[in-house]
XYZ file of C-alpha atoms in Angstrom:
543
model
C 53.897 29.093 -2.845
C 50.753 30.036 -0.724
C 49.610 28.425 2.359
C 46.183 26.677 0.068
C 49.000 24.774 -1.841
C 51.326 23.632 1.213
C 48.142 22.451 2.277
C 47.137 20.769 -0.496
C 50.506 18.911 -0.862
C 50.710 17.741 2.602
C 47.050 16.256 2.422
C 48.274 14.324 -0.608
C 51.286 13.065 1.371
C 49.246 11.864 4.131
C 46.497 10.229 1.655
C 49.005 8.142 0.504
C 50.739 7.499 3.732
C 47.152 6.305 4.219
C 46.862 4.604 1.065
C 50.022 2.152 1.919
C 48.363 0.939 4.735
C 45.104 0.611 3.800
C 46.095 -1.313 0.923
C 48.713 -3.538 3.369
C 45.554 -4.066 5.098
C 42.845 -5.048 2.427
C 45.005 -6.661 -0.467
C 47.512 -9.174 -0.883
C 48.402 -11.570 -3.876
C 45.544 -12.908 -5.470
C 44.266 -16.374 -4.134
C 45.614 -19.465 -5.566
C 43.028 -21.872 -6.803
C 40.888 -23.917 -4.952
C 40.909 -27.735 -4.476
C 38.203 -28.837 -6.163
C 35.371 -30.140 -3.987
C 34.730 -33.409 -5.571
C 38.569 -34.254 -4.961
C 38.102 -32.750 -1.398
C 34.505 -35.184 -0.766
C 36.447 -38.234 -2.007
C 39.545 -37.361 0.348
C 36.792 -37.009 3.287
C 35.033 -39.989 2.388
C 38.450 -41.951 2.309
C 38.984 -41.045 5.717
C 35.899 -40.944 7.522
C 37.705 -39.379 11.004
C 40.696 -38.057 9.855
C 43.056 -37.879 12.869
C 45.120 -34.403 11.919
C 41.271 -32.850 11.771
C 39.904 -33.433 14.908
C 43.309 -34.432 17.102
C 44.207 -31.957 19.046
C 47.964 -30.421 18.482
C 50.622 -31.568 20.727
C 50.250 -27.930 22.512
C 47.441 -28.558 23.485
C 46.771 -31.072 26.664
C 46.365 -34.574 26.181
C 43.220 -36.028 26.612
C 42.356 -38.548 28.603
C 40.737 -41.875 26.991
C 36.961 -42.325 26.770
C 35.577 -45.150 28.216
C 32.356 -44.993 25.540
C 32.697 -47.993 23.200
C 35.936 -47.417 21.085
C 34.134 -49.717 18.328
C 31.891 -46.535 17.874
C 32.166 -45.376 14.759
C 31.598 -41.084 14.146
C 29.022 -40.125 12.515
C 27.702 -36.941 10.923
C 24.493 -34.870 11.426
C 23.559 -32.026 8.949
C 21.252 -29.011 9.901
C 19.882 -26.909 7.091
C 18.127 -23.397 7.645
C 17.425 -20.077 5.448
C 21.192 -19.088 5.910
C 23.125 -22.013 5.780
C 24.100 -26.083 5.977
C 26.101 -26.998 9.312
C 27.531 -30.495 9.370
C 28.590 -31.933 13.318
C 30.317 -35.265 13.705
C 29.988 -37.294 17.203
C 33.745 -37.367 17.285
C 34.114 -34.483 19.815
C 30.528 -33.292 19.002
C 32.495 -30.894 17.118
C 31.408 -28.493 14.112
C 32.544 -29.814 11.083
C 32.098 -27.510 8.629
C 29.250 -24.237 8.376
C 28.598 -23.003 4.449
C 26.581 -19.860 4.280
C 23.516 -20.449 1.646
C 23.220 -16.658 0.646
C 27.259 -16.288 0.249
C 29.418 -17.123 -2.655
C 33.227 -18.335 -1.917
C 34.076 -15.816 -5.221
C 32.632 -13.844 -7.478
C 32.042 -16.441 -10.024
C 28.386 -16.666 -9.598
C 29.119 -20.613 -10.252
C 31.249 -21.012 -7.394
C 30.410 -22.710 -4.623
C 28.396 -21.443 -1.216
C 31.458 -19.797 1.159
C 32.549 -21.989 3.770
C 33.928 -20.506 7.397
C 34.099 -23.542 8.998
C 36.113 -26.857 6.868
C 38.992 -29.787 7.955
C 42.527 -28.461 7.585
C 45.352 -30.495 8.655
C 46.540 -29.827 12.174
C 43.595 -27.847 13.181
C 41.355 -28.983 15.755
C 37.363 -28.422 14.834
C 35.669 -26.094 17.003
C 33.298 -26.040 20.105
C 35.355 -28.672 21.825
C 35.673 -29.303 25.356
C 38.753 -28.535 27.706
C 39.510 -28.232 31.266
C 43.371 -28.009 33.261
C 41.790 -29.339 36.539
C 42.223 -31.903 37.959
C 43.740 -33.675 35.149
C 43.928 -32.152 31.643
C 41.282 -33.228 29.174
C 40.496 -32.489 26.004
C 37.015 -34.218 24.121
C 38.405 -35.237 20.574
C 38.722 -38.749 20.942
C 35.151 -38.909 22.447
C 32.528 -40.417 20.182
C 29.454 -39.107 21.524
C 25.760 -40.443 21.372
C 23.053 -38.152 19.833
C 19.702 -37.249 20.458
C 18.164 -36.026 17.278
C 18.910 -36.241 13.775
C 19.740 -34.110 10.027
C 17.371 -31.331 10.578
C 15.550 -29.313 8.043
C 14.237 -25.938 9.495
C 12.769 -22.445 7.919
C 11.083 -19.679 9.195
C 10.326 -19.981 13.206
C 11.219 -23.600 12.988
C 13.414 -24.912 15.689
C 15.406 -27.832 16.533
C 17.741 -29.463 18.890
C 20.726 -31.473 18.911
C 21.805 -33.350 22.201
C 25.010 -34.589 22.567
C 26.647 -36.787 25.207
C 29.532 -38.492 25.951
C 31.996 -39.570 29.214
C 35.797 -40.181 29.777
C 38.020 -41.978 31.431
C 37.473 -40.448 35.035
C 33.887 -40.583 34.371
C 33.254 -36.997 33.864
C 29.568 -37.069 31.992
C 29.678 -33.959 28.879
C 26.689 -32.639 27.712
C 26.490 -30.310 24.501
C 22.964 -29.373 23.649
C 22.529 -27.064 20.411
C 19.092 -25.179 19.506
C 18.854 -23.863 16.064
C 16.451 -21.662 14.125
C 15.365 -21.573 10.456
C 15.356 -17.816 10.596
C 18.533 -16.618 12.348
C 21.764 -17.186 12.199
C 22.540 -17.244 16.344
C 22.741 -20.945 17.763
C 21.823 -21.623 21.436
C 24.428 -23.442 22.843
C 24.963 -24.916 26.223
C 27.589 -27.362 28.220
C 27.710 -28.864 30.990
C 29.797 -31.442 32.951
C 28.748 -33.832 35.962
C 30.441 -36.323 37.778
C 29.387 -38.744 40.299
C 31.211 -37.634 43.316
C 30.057 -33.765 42.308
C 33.435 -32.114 41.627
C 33.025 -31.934 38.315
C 35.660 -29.396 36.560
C 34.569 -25.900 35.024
C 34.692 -26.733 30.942
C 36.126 -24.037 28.372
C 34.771 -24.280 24.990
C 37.494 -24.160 22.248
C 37.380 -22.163 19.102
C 40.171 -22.349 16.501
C 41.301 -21.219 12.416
C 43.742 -21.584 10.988
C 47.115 -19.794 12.733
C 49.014 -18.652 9.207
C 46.392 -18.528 6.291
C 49.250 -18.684 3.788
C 46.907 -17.521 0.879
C 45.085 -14.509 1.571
C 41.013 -14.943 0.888
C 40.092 -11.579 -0.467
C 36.642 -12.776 -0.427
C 36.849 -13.019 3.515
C 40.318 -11.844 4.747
C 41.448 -13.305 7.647
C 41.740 -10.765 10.451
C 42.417 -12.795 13.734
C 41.210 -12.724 16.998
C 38.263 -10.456 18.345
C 36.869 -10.403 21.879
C 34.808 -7.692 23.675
C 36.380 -7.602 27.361
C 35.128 -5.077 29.612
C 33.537 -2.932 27.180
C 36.710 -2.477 25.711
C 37.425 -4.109 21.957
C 40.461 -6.003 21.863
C 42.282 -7.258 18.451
C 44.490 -9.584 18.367
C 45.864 -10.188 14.148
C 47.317 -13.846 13.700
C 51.062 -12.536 14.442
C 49.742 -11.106 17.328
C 47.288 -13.915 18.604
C 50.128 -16.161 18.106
C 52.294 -15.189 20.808
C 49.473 -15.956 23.493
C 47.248 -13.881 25.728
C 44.641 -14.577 28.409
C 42.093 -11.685 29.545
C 39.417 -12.251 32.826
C 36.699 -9.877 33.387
C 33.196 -9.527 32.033
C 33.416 -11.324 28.697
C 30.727 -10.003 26.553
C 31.928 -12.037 23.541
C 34.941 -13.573 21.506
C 35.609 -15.685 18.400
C 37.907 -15.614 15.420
C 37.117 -12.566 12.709
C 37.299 -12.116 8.853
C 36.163 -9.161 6.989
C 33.175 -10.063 5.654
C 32.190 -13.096 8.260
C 32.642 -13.668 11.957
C 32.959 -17.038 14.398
C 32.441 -15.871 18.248
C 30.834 -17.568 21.493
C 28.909 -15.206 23.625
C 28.239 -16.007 27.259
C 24.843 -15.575 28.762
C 26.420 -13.869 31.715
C 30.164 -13.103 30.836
C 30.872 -11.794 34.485
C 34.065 -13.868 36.111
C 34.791 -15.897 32.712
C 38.470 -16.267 31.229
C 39.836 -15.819 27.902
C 43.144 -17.009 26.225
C 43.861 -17.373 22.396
C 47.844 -18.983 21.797
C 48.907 -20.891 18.820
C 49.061 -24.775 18.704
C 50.922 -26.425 15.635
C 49.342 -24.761 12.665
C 46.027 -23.602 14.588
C 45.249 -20.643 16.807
C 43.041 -21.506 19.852
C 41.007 -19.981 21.687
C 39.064 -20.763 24.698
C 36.602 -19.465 26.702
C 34.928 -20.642 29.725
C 33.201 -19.073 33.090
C 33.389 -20.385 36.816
C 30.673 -22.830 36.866
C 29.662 -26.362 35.694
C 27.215 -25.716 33.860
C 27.301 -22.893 31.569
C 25.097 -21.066 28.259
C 26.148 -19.407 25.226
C 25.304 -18.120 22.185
C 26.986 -19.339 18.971
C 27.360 -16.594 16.317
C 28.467 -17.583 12.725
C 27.434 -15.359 9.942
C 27.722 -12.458 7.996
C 29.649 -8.995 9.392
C 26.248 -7.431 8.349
C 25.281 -4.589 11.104
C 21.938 -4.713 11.086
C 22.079 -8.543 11.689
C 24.929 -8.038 14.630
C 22.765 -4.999 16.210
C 20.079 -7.869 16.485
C 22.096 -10.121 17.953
C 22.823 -7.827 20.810
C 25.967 -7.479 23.404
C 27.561 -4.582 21.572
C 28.830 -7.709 18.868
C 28.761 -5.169 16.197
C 31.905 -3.884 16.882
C 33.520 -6.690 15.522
C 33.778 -4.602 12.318
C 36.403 -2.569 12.687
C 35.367 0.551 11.036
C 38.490 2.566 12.382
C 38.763 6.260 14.108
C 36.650 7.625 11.367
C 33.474 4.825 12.270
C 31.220 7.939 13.904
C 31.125 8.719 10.059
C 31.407 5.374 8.546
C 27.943 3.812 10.763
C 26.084 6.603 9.678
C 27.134 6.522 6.086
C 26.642 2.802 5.986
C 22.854 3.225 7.524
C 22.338 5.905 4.754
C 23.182 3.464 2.080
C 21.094 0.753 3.444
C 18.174 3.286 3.312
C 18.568 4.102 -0.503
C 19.232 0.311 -0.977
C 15.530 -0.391 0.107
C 13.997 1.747 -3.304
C 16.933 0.754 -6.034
C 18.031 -2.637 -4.948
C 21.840 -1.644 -6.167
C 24.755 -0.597 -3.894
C 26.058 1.547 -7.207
C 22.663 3.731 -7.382
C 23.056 3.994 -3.900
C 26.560 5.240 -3.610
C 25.534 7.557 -6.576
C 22.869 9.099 -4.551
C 24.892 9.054 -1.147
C 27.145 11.484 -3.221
C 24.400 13.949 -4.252
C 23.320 13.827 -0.762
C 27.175 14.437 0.185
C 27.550 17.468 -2.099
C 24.210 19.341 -1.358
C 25.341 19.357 2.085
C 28.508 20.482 1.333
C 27.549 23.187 -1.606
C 27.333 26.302 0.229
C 30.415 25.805 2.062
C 31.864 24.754 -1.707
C 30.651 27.518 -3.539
C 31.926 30.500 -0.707
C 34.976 28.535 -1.183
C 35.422 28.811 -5.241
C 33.919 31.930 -4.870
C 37.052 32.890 -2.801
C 39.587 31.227 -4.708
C 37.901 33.482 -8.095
C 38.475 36.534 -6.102
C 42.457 35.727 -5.295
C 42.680 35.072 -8.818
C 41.475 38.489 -9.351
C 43.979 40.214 -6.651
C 47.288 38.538 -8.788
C 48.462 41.272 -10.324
C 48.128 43.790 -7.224
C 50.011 41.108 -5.063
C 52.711 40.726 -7.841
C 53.117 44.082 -7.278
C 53.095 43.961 -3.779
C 55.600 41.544 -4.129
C 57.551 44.036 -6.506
C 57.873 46.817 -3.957
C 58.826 45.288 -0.791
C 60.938 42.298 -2.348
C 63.583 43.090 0.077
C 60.744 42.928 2.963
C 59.516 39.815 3.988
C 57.423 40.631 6.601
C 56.239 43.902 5.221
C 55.305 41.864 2.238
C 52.999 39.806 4.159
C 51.298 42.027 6.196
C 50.572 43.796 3.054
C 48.991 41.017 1.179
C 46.731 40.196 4.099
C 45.180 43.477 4.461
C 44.591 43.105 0.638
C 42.852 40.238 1.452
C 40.836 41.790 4.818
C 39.685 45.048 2.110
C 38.802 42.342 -0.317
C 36.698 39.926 2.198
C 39.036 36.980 1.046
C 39.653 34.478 2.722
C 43.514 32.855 1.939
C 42.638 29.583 3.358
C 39.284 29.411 2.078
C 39.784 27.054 -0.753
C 41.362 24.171 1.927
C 38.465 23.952 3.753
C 35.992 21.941 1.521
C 39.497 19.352 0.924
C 40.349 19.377 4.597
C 36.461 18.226 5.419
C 36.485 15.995 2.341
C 39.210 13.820 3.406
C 37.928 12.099 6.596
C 34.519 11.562 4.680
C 36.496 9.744 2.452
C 38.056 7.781 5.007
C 34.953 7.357 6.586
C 33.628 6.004 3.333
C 36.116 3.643 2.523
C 35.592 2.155 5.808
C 32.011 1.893 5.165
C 32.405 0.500 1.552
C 35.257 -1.717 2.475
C 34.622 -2.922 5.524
C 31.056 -4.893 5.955
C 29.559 -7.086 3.686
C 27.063 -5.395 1.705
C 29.560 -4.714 -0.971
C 30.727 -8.248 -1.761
C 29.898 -9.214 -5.039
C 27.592 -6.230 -5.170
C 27.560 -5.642 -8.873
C 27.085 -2.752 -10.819
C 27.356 -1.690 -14.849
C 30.638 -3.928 -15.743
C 31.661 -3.658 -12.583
C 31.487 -7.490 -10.429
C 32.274 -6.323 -7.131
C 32.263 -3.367 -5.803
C 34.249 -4.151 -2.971
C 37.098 -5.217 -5.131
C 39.283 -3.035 -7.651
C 37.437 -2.397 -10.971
C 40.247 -3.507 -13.050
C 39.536 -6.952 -11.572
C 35.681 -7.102 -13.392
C 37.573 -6.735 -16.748
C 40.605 -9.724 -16.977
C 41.855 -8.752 -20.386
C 45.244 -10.056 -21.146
C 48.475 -8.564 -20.697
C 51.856 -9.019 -22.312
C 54.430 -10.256 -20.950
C 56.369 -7.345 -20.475
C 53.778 -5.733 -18.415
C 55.013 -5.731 -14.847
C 53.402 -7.784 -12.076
C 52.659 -4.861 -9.400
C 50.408 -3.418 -12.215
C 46.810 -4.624 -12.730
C 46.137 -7.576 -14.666
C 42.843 -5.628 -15.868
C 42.200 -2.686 -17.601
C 41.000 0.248 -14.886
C 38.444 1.975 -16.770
C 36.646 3.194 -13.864
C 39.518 4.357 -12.153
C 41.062 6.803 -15.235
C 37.900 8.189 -15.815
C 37.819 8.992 -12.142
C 41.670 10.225 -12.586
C 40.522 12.192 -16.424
C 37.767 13.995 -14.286
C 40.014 14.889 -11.620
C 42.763 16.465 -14.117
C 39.755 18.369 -15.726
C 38.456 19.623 -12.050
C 42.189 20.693 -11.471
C 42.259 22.413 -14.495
C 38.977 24.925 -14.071
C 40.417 25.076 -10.413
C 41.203 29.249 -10.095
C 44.895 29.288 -8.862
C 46.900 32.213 -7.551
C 50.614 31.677 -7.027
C 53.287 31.364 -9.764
C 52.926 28.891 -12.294
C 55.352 26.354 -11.344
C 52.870 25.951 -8.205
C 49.715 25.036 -10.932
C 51.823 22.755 -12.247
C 52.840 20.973 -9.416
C 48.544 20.598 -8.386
C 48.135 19.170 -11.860
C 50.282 16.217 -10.676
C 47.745 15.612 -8.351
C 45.337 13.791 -10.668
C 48.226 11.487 -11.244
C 48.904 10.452 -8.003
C 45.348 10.053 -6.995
C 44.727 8.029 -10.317
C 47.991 5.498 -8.731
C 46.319 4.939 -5.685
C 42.711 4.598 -6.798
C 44.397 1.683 -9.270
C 43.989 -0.671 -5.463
C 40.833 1.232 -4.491
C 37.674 -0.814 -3.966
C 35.494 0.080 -7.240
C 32.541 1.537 -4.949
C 35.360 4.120 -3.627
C 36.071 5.180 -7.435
C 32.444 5.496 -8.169
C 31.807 8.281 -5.417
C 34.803 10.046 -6.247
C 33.980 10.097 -10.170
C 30.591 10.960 -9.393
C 31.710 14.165 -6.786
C 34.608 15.054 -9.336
C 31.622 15.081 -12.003
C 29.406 17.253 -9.782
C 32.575 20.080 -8.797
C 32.890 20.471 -12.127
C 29.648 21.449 -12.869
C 29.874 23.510 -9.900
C 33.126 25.332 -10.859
C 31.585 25.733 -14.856
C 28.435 27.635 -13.197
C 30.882 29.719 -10.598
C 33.228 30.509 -13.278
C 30.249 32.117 -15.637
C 28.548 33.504 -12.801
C 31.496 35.256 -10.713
C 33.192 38.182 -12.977
């Protein structure tokens, strides 16, 4: 066997060493199905201020009482923009729930708008109020008052939300929100006085959910992001769990999923702590800064880069594209380029690939054209191998000054796979990771995010076993048919048990594209389709 082939073979090992955990990382069991929402309305309505909502966990400090009327009752405020509907109650002058307009919760084009933000027992809401010193408090029990009302904003509109509210040592809280109809960023800013002026330094809590027990492939959970001296730091639930703090210049932090991302970003981050720990069945974060008085900006919205670039504070690196994102950024800006004429992600991938293999064509045709001209030199190296059988390293020097009189190159034909492979990383990354592909349809196909067995639920009997597709992958064995063809016009020199063993590499690939998002297939069918026209042309042309 050859040094092209050992090549080739390892690659395949470590693409699906790569495969397991990309897989691990991207899919679980599908998603059970949701509570209806007119069963989950008449359960809020029920109970107006449900205590296991907006209590905080018994982890978490006890707060001290307020000393605002207890008759109060909470209330709730909606604000409507372009992007999305954010409901705030009094109780805590917390967030209550944030549905993105523009967003599905599934692929069901009847399903509801997503939701990032909702009640779940034993979770605190977010943008609460702590401090340690001097006596633990926490703001859920607070009613607050309210300056302003629902708000209704597009375009430049603005408007403001004012909330106040005091405890039981007479500490005054003010949260003040400014919104626009445009944007998704929130201006957000808190502040705490007290009569004798010691007021405490507040932190503002985030929180999620701490164990997600059914994955959302819509909008994986991924945990805990924060940007901490210019260096990224991820923190997955299991991880987050266990409890960290971090001090330094806090550029921003919040709670991640794929497609959609909660954070607080301080005005100035300099001399600001962060912690994230779990508390019952919640993971908490908090972030706060040295003073009294303190501004941030509120980011809830889509994991879109061009929207994060605008944002600003390097909060675009909340997407994790991985070690291969210096190909994956550029890819992904490429793609949003070609979206601007065709208006699909599938045309665009399409044309990505041309673009792809014209760059890569010379380099691909010196290669076939080397891989022809070993083909050619068989029978003198069988003979080669003939006369000094009993001479291994005769042998070899032999057959490489065959090669040198030939100008052939023996690892020729590994380059073009060798470059292909962290493009195709890259490109998962950039298919994968950022929204652009969710629920991007194309042909049958639903999502192109998602496997394409998944846009064609046919049923199965019930014999078939579970870790196969429900769905029939069309997409995926034409991919693996064009790939067996492409292995097939594929010159090989080396005996023929070594062919035979490439041939099983359509096979393999065709098992691990089965979990492959459906955008991934479609460039790899569409470059198998292209080398093959590329091979039929060398093979005529090359005698």
């Amino acid at each position: 066997m050859d040094k092209r082939a050992l090549i080739g073979i390892a690659l395949s090992i470590l693409v699906l060493v790569v495969y397991q955990q990309l897989v691990t990382h991207f899919y679980g069991p599908p998603p059970s199905a949701p509570i209806p929402e007119t069963e989950t309305s008449q359960t809020e309505k029920a109970v107006p201020a449900a205590p296991s909502a907006a209590a905080p966990s018994a982890a978490l400090p006890a707060a001290t009482p307020a000393t605002l009327s207890p008759a109060k009752s909470a209330k709730e405020i909606t604000v409507e923009t372009d992007h999305y509907i954010a409901v705030f109650t009094t109780q805590g002058a917390r967030l209550k729930s944030f549905k993105f307009k523009k967003y599905r919760g599934s692929v069901d084009e009847q399903s509801p708008p997503s939701e990032i933000v909702r009640t779940a027992p034993g979770v605190p809401l977010p943008l609460g109020v702590h401090w340690q010193a001097p006596t633990p408090f926490e703001d859920s029990e607070i009613v607050y008052s309210v300056q302003g009302n629902d708000l209704k904003l597009s375009g430049d509109g603005k408007g403001s939300l004012v909330f106040q509210g005091q405890n039981g040592n007479g500490a005054v809280i003010t949260k003040s929100f400014t919104f626009s109809g445009s944007s998704y960023p929130i201006q957000f800013e808190v502040s705490v006085k007290t009569a004798d002026g010691t007021a405490p330094a507040p932190e503002i809590l985030l929180t999620d959910q701490s164990d997600h027990p059914v994955p959302n492939h819509d909008a994986p959970f991924e945990g805990f992001i924060a940007l901490v001296d210019g260096k990224i730091k991820r923190e997955p639930p299991a991880e987050a769990a266990k409890g960290h703090e971090f001090t330094g210049d806090i550029s921003w932090a919040g709670f991640g999923h794929t497609y959609f991302f909660f954070a607080l970003l301080p005005e100035n981050g300099a001399g600001h702590k962060l912690s994230v720990r779990q508390a019952g069945s919640a993971l908490v974060g908090a972030l706060g800064g040295p003073s009294t008085s303190e501004r941030y900006t509120i980011f809830i919205g889509p994991k879109e880069i061009n929207i994060l670039e605008s944002v600003g504070k390097g909060i675009e690196r909340a997407i994790d594209f991985g070690y291969f994102g210096f190909i994956s950024k550029p890819l992904l800006y490429v793609l949003h380029f070609f979206h601007r004429a065709t208006g699909s992600y599938g045309l665009d991938i399409i044309i990505l690939t041309l673009l792809i293999k014209l760059l890569m064509a010379p380099l691909t045709h010196k290669s076939y054209v080397s891989m022809k001209q070993m083909q050619k030199l068989q029978p003198q190296m069988e003979r080669l191998k003939e006369r000094y059988a009993d001479d291994k390293e005769k042998l070899n020097k032999e057959i490489m000054e065959l090669y040198k009189r030939n100008g052939v190159n023996p690892l020729g034909g590994c380059l073009p796979m060798v470059l292909q492979f962290p493009v195709f990383i890259g490109l998962y990354n950039a298919l994968s990771t950022p929204i652009e592909l969710r629920h991007a349809p194309f042909l049958w196909i639903k999502d192109l995010s998602r496997p394409d067995w998944q846009s064609l639920p046919f049923a199965v009997p019930t014999w078939w076993p579970s870790a196969l597709p429900s769905g029939i992958p069309v997409l995926t064995i034409l991919m693996g048919a064009s790939m067996f063809l492409q292995q097939w016009m594929t010159p090989t020199a080396g005996d023929p048990n070594q062919r035979k063993m490439m041939m099983l590499m359509p096979l393999m690939f065709t098992f691990m594209f089965v979990s492959f998002p459906a955008g991934l297939t479609v460039y790899w069918l569409v470059n198998n389709v292209l080398t093959i026209g590329q091979q039929y042309w060398i093979n005529r042309s090359v005698k």
